[in-house]
């Protein structure tokens, strides 16, 4: 009984747009690499999310679901949502979660400059601009056994700096994927606008040095994301919940995104009509230890103060993430 009293707010129903949740406990997106090698949602990932629903959470957000998969894919065995052939597995996933009273959102994703599948399979990675040369080595943060198990890139990595037509093409893929998610029975979609993936590489002042209308000012840097939001909304209609995942800051990244700019970004996506904002963080990837100092924090509740500052500046619900205990 004491537990219930202490957590009465957490256990009270939540609302995101037209969506009612049985409580405010959300499982934010984590890439667990449990889909099949061909991008299908098979038995393993269905059972995984079904267990979370059975456990009583209000909302589950899938790990990265590739809108252009395999292009833009950033991990092996991730979910694909780029074609109608993936509908049977996606529908099996939503059906399993719904059978236990849970709600589930598909996270729509394009990996951009960090699309591991493109690197492994010899396709160019897509981005806003030439990235800076890395100063550190990402694998320094791994133990030898992990390095041994990693997929090895054998070809030189090539880059495609996106044209305005490419931007329009990817925007269309996000919209088509959102429509697919709705047809598969998902309760909502989350547009991934963080973590160095394609949309955030445009948003970040550090990685976007374009001189056209998609670069330079903060209005230009967020334009791609806002066009995706508009296209997704157009595809799913006014009543289907849509939200964005946004970085609250870029940790250890000189000239990167700050909380002040993140608050402004949140206000722009709110004005564009999203139903919620999921708050995360990113980091300087040349310092592997910052992986656990940003979006997957070692310190419990690290991102809550940043989520609170964004919450104070918008009216839509805010989902906080990163090692959060019920007490906080």
Tab-separated table of C-alpha atoms in Angstrom, residues 3-326:
chain	number	residue	atom	x	y	z
A	3	UNK	CA	4.364	1.733	-2.543
A	4	UNK	CA	1.111	2.600	-4.310
A	5	UNK	CA	0.741	5.867	-2.401
A	6	UNK	CA	4.305	6.948	-3.168
A	7	UNK	CA	3.867	6.175	-6.831
A	8	UNK	CA	0.255	7.284	-7.254
A	9	UNK	CA	1.163	9.803	-9.955
A	10	UNK	CA	3.335	7.315	-11.841
A	11	UNK	CA	0.567	4.720	-11.687
A	12	UNK	CA	-2.222	7.109	-12.726
A	13	UNK	CA	-3.481	7.027	-16.327
A	14	UNK	CA	-1.512	9.075	-18.850
A	15	UNK	CA	-2.583	10.777	-22.049
A	16	UNK	CA	-0.651	11.511	-25.221
A	17	UNK	CA	-2.929	13.173	-27.740
A	18	UNK	CA	-5.851	10.790	-28.275
A	19	UNK	CA	-3.987	7.916	-26.629
A	20	UNK	CA	-4.873	6.870	-23.068
A	21	UNK	CA	-2.254	4.858	-21.186
A	22	UNK	CA	-2.968	2.708	-18.123
A	23	UNK	CA	-0.042	4.373	-16.307
A	24	UNK	CA	2.848	6.739	-16.970
A	25	UNK	CA	5.537	4.066	-17.109
A	26	UNK	CA	7.160	4.036	-20.540
A	27	UNK	CA	9.856	1.768	-21.927
A	28	UNK	CA	11.790	4.136	-24.196
A	29	UNK	CA	13.359	2.879	-27.394
A	30	UNK	CA	16.341	0.574	-27.069
A	31	UNK	CA	17.937	-1.160	-30.032
A	32	UNK	CA	18.004	-4.750	-28.815
A	33	UNK	CA	18.869	-6.447	-32.156
A	34	UNK	CA	16.177	-9.090	-31.643
A	35	UNK	CA	14.427	-8.805	-35.018
A	36	UNK	CA	15.345	-11.237	-37.803
A	37	UNK	CA	18.337	-10.702	-40.154
A	38	UNK	CA	15.880	-9.778	-42.943
A	39	UNK	CA	14.276	-6.995	-40.857
A	40	UNK	CA	11.138	-8.950	-39.989
A	41	UNK	CA	9.680	-8.952	-36.476
A	42	UNK	CA	9.911	-12.641	-35.616
A	43	UNK	CA	9.107	-14.675	-32.532
A	44	UNK	CA	12.021	-13.386	-30.460
A	45	UNK	CA	11.283	-9.652	-30.573
A	46	UNK	CA	7.530	-10.247	-30.304
A	47	UNK	CA	8.008	-12.274	-27.108
A	48	UNK	CA	10.439	-9.672	-25.718
A	49	UNK	CA	7.979	-6.786	-26.020
A	50	UNK	CA	5.085	-9.026	-24.961
A	51	UNK	CA	6.851	-9.670	-21.641
A	52	UNK	CA	7.161	-5.921	-21.047
A	53	UNK	CA	3.426	-5.500	-21.664
A	54	UNK	CA	2.650	-8.450	-19.397
A	55	UNK	CA	4.787	-6.759	-16.730
A	56	UNK	CA	2.369	-3.828	-16.710
A	57	UNK	CA	4.053	-0.888	-18.426
A	58	UNK	CA	1.756	1.697	-19.988
A	59	UNK	CA	3.777	2.411	-23.135
A	60	UNK	CA	6.461	0.593	-25.091
A	61	UNK	CA	8.496	2.343	-27.810
A	62	UNK	CA	10.287	-0.012	-30.189
A	63	UNK	CA	13.978	0.256	-30.939
A	64	UNK	CA	15.001	1.756	-34.274
A	65	UNK	CA	12.595	0.802	-37.077
A	66	UNK	CA	14.266	1.617	-40.383
A	67	UNK	CA	12.120	3.744	-42.694
A	68	UNK	CA	14.491	3.134	-45.649
A	69	UNK	CA	15.913	-0.226	-44.498
A	70	UNK	CA	18.398	-1.649	-45.351
A	71	UNK	CA	19.588	1.809	-46.385
A	72	UNK	CA	20.012	3.915	-43.237
A	73	UNK	CA	20.070	0.839	-40.991
A	74	UNK	CA	22.367	1.234	-38.010
A	75	UNK	CA	22.489	-2.215	-36.457
A	76	UNK	CA	22.186	-5.865	-37.342
A	77	UNK	CA	18.827	-7.511	-36.581
A	78	UNK	CA	16.973	-4.234	-36.224
A	79	UNK	CA	13.296	-3.766	-37.117
A	80	UNK	CA	12.497	-2.754	-40.704
A	81	UNK	CA	9.355	-0.774	-41.567
A	82	UNK	CA	10.355	0.234	-45.098
A	83	UNK	CA	8.042	-2.050	-47.075
A	84	UNK	CA	4.603	-3.668	-46.771
A	85	UNK	CA	6.264	-7.091	-46.658
A	86	UNK	CA	7.136	-6.326	-43.011
A	87	UNK	CA	3.474	-5.836	-42.020
A	88	UNK	CA	2.750	-9.409	-40.830
A	89	UNK	CA	5.543	-9.369	-38.233
A	90	UNK	CA	4.816	-5.797	-37.165
A	91	UNK	CA	1.138	-6.705	-36.739
A	92	UNK	CA	2.047	-9.796	-34.686
A	93	UNK	CA	4.082	-7.499	-32.425
A	94	UNK	CA	1.282	-5.001	-31.793
A	95	UNK	CA	-1.261	-7.791	-31.302
A	96	UNK	CA	0.910	-9.444	-28.632
A	97	UNK	CA	1.379	-6.179	-26.728
A	98	UNK	CA	-2.316	-5.300	-26.935
A	99	UNK	CA	-3.292	-8.728	-25.599
A	100	UNK	CA	-1.816	-7.665	-22.249
A	101	UNK	CA	-3.340	-4.172	-22.212
A	102	UNK	CA	-0.146	-2.388	-23.238
A	103	UNK	CA	0.293	0.313	-25.869
A	104	UNK	CA	3.147	0.410	-28.357
A	105	UNK	CA	4.718	3.091	-30.588
A	106	UNK	CA	7.017	2.472	-33.550
A	107	UNK	CA	10.202	4.507	-33.519
A	108	UNK	CA	10.810	5.756	-37.068
A	109	UNK	CA	14.493	5.984	-37.842
A	110	UNK	CA	17.178	6.688	-40.435
A	111	UNK	CA	20.789	6.251	-39.322
A	112	UNK	CA	22.387	8.842	-41.596
A	113	UNK	CA	26.136	9.167	-41.046
A	114	UNK	CA	26.213	6.261	-38.574
A	115	UNK	CA	24.335	3.736	-40.723
A	116	UNK	CA	26.348	0.623	-39.912
A	117	UNK	CA	24.451	-1.529	-42.438
A	118	UNK	CA	25.365	0.853	-45.247
A	119	UNK	CA	29.025	0.724	-44.196
A	120	UNK	CA	28.997	-3.086	-43.970
A	121	UNK	CA	27.180	-3.555	-47.276
A	122	UNK	CA	29.138	-0.968	-49.279
A	123	UNK	CA	26.459	1.714	-49.689
A	124	UNK	CA	27.268	5.393	-49.160
A	125	UNK	CA	26.116	6.872	-45.850
A	126	UNK	CA	23.799	9.881	-46.159
A	127	UNK	CA	24.372	13.120	-44.304
A	128	UNK	CA	24.101	16.918	-44.397
A	129	UNK	CA	27.772	17.626	-44.833
A	130	UNK	CA	31.303	16.194	-44.645
A	131	UNK	CA	31.806	14.960	-41.063
A	132	UNK	CA	34.922	15.904	-39.142
A	133	UNK	CA	37.647	13.276	-38.956
A	134	UNK	CA	37.305	11.300	-35.707
A	135	UNK	CA	39.920	12.125	-33.063
A	136	UNK	CA	39.421	8.988	-30.997
A	137	UNK	CA	38.541	5.383	-31.665
A	138	UNK	CA	34.995	4.287	-30.880
A	139	UNK	CA	36.059	0.707	-30.094
A	140	UNK	CA	38.333	1.877	-27.258
A	141	UNK	CA	35.229	1.608	-25.083
A	142	UNK	CA	34.800	-2.132	-25.702
A	143	UNK	CA	36.450	-5.225	-24.217
A	144	UNK	CA	38.363	-7.579	-26.594
A	145	UNK	CA	35.569	-10.178	-26.649
A	146	UNK	CA	33.087	-7.544	-27.788
A	147	UNK	CA	35.453	-6.244	-30.478
A	148	UNK	CA	35.952	-9.810	-31.738
A	149	UNK	CA	32.173	-10.301	-32.051
A	150	UNK	CA	31.599	-7.047	-33.942
A	151	UNK	CA	30.801	-6.947	-37.627
A	152	UNK	CA	33.903	-5.738	-39.483
A	153	UNK	CA	33.734	-3.113	-42.240
A	154	UNK	CA	35.872	-4.288	-45.159
A	155	UNK	CA	35.311	-1.529	-47.750
A	156	UNK	CA	36.179	2.178	-47.469
A	157	UNK	CA	33.179	4.149	-46.191
A	158	UNK	CA	31.754	6.565	-48.778
A	159	UNK	CA	29.531	9.575	-48.184
A	160	UNK	CA	26.521	11.041	-49.983
A	161	UNK	CA	25.925	14.681	-49.116
A	162	UNK	CA	22.172	14.947	-49.446
A	163	UNK	CA	20.575	17.087	-52.114
A	164	UNK	CA	17.195	18.757	-51.649
A	165	UNK	CA	15.698	15.877	-53.678
A	166	UNK	CA	17.300	13.331	-51.338
A	167	UNK	CA	15.800	15.169	-48.357
A	168	UNK	CA	12.354	15.021	-49.987
A	169	UNK	CA	12.819	11.301	-50.725
A	170	UNK	CA	13.653	10.467	-47.103
A	171	UNK	CA	10.787	12.657	-45.864
A	172	UNK	CA	8.472	10.553	-48.022
A	173	UNK	CA	9.896	7.365	-46.544
A	174	UNK	CA	9.181	8.575	-42.996
A	175	UNK	CA	5.584	9.340	-44.022
A	176	UNK	CA	5.107	5.943	-45.714
A	177	UNK	CA	6.553	4.184	-42.654
A	178	UNK	CA	4.173	6.070	-40.352
A	179	UNK	CA	1.220	4.965	-42.480
A	180	UNK	CA	2.547	1.392	-42.321
A	181	UNK	CA	2.843	1.605	-38.523
A	182	UNK	CA	-0.762	2.723	-38.289
A	183	UNK	CA	-1.909	-0.144	-40.534
A	184	UNK	CA	0.095	-2.621	-38.431
A	185	UNK	CA	-1.847	-1.595	-35.335
A	186	UNK	CA	0.718	0.600	-33.586
A	187	UNK	CA	-0.820	3.130	-31.215
A	188	UNK	CA	1.598	5.935	-32.129
A	189	UNK	CA	4.871	6.765	-33.867
A	190	UNK	CA	8.012	8.396	-32.528
A	191	UNK	CA	10.255	10.253	-35.003
A	192	UNK	CA	13.895	9.846	-33.935
A	193	UNK	CA	15.422	13.323	-34.007
A	194	UNK	CA	18.428	12.579	-31.793
A	195	UNK	CA	21.584	10.526	-31.220
A	196	UNK	CA	23.602	11.585	-34.253
A	197	UNK	CA	21.212	9.864	-36.656
A	198	UNK	CA	20.096	11.529	-39.865
A	199	UNK	CA	17.643	14.138	-38.557
A	200	UNK	CA	19.838	15.158	-35.623
A	201	UNK	CA	22.899	15.461	-37.854
A	202	UNK	CA	20.983	18.265	-39.590
A	203	UNK	CA	19.836	19.805	-36.279
A	204	UNK	CA	23.277	19.888	-34.629
A	205	UNK	CA	25.270	23.089	-35.224
A	206	UNK	CA	28.413	20.953	-35.023
A	207	UNK	CA	27.624	18.508	-37.843
A	208	UNK	CA	25.594	20.710	-40.207
A	209	UNK	CA	27.592	23.369	-42.017
A	210	UNK	CA	25.359	23.524	-45.097
A	211	UNK	CA	24.774	26.868	-46.790
A	212	UNK	CA	21.364	26.111	-48.347
A	213	UNK	CA	17.975	26.387	-46.627
A	214	UNK	CA	18.715	23.235	-44.612
A	215	UNK	CA	21.796	24.656	-42.868
A	216	UNK	CA	23.152	27.680	-41.039
A	217	UNK	CA	20.497	29.223	-38.788
A	218	UNK	CA	18.645	27.133	-36.220
A	219	UNK	CA	15.473	27.632	-38.292
A	220	UNK	CA	17.215	26.057	-41.281
A	221	UNK	CA	18.823	23.218	-39.313
A	222	UNK	CA	15.482	22.038	-37.887
A	223	UNK	CA	13.679	22.395	-41.223
A	224	UNK	CA	14.222	18.743	-42.262
A	225	UNK	CA	12.735	17.452	-38.980
A	226	UNK	CA	9.745	19.801	-39.236
A	227	UNK	CA	9.102	18.691	-42.835
A	228	UNK	CA	9.173	15.060	-41.635
A	229	UNK	CA	6.711	15.896	-38.835
A	230	UNK	CA	4.362	17.559	-41.343
A	231	UNK	CA	4.581	14.651	-43.808
A	232	UNK	CA	4.010	12.070	-41.057
A	233	UNK	CA	1.031	14.009	-39.717
A	234	UNK	CA	-0.394	14.225	-43.221
A	235	UNK	CA	0.017	10.452	-43.641
A	236	UNK	CA	-1.601	9.366	-40.356
A	237	UNK	CA	-4.215	12.086	-39.837
A	238	UNK	CA	-4.931	14.504	-37.016
A	239	UNK	CA	-5.998	11.931	-34.403
A	240	UNK	CA	-3.046	9.531	-34.513
A	241	UNK	CA	-0.385	10.246	-31.859
A	242	UNK	CA	2.947	11.444	-33.257
A	243	UNK	CA	5.933	12.656	-31.285
A	244	UNK	CA	9.676	13.332	-31.584
A	245	UNK	CA	12.697	12.141	-29.678
A	246	UNK	CA	15.053	15.101	-29.211
A	247	UNK	CA	18.504	15.616	-27.735
A	248	UNK	CA	18.549	17.916	-24.705
A	249	UNK	CA	22.234	18.648	-25.304
A	250	UNK	CA	25.413	17.236	-26.853
A	251	UNK	CA	27.732	16.304	-23.991
A	252	UNK	CA	31.441	17.103	-24.357
A	253	UNK	CA	30.929	18.384	-27.892
A	254	UNK	CA	32.517	21.779	-28.511
A	255	UNK	CA	30.052	23.914	-30.473
A	256	UNK	CA	27.346	21.263	-30.165
A	257	UNK	CA	23.717	21.487	-29.118
A	258	UNK	CA	22.983	23.193	-25.765
A	259	UNK	CA	19.942	22.884	-23.513
A	260	UNK	CA	18.893	26.429	-24.494
A	261	UNK	CA	18.774	25.490	-28.165
A	262	UNK	CA	17.124	22.156	-27.295
A	263	UNK	CA	14.306	24.034	-25.527
A	264	UNK	CA	13.807	26.128	-28.670
A	265	UNK	CA	13.801	22.934	-30.797
A	266	UNK	CA	11.143	21.419	-28.529
A	267	UNK	CA	8.969	24.500	-28.913
A	268	UNK	CA	9.270	24.262	-32.717
A	269	UNK	CA	8.129	20.629	-32.871
A	270	UNK	CA	5.290	21.450	-30.472
A	271	UNK	CA	4.175	24.272	-32.776
A	272	UNK	CA	4.398	21.785	-35.680
A	273	UNK	CA	1.764	19.662	-33.966
A	274	UNK	CA	3.494	16.789	-32.158
A	275	UNK	CA	1.604	15.201	-29.265
A	276	UNK	CA	4.613	14.693	-26.964
A	277	UNK	CA	8.401	14.973	-26.765
A	278	UNK	CA	10.793	12.239	-25.623
A	279	UNK	CA	13.904	13.845	-24.124
A	280	UNK	CA	17.329	12.248	-24.504
A	281	UNK	CA	20.950	13.411	-24.932
A	282	UNK	CA	23.892	12.849	-27.246
A	283	UNK	CA	27.670	13.157	-26.874
A	284	UNK	CA	31.039	13.525	-28.551
A	285	UNK	CA	31.503	10.012	-29.980
A	286	UNK	CA	35.292	10.459	-29.987
A	287	UNK	CA	34.993	9.949	-26.218
A	288	UNK	CA	33.366	6.501	-25.858
A	289	UNK	CA	32.888	6.900	-22.097
A	290	UNK	CA	30.353	9.679	-22.788
A	291	UNK	CA	27.982	7.044	-24.208
A	292	UNK	CA	27.151	6.356	-20.551
A	293	UNK	CA	27.290	10.085	-19.766
A	294	UNK	CA	24.442	11.025	-22.098
A	295	UNK	CA	21.580	8.865	-23.431
A	296	UNK	CA	22.424	5.637	-21.567
A	297	UNK	CA	23.590	7.171	-18.295
A	298	UNK	CA	25.622	5.437	-15.634
A	299	UNK	CA	24.359	7.985	-13.111
A	300	UNK	CA	20.651	7.337	-12.375
A	301	UNK	CA	18.296	10.146	-13.408
A	302	UNK	CA	21.062	12.127	-15.122
A	303	UNK	CA	18.740	13.487	-17.809
A	304	UNK	CA	15.756	14.357	-15.582
A	305	UNK	CA	16.785	18.005	-14.916
A	306	UNK	CA	17.085	18.559	-18.676
A	307	UNK	CA	13.716	16.909	-19.360
A	308	UNK	CA	12.234	19.122	-16.613
A	309	UNK	CA	13.552	22.285	-18.283
A	310	UNK	CA	11.998	21.244	-21.597
A	311	UNK	CA	8.754	20.270	-19.825
A	312	UNK	CA	8.571	23.770	-18.301
A	313	UNK	CA	8.782	25.317	-21.792
A	314	UNK	CA	6.115	23.249	-23.596
A	315	UNK	CA	2.510	22.192	-22.960
A	316	UNK	CA	2.645	18.685	-24.459
A	317	UNK	CA	3.553	15.630	-22.337
A	318	UNK	CA	7.271	14.922	-21.947
A	319	UNK	CA	8.799	11.443	-21.728
A	320	UNK	CA	12.050	11.375	-19.765
A	321	UNK	CA	14.568	8.585	-20.310
A	322	UNK	CA	17.801	7.168	-18.954
A	323	UNK	CA	18.025	4.995	-15.828
A	324	UNK	CA	15.018	6.346	-13.948
A	325	UNK	CA	13.881	4.744	-10.690
A	326	UNK	CA	10.193	5.012	-9.628
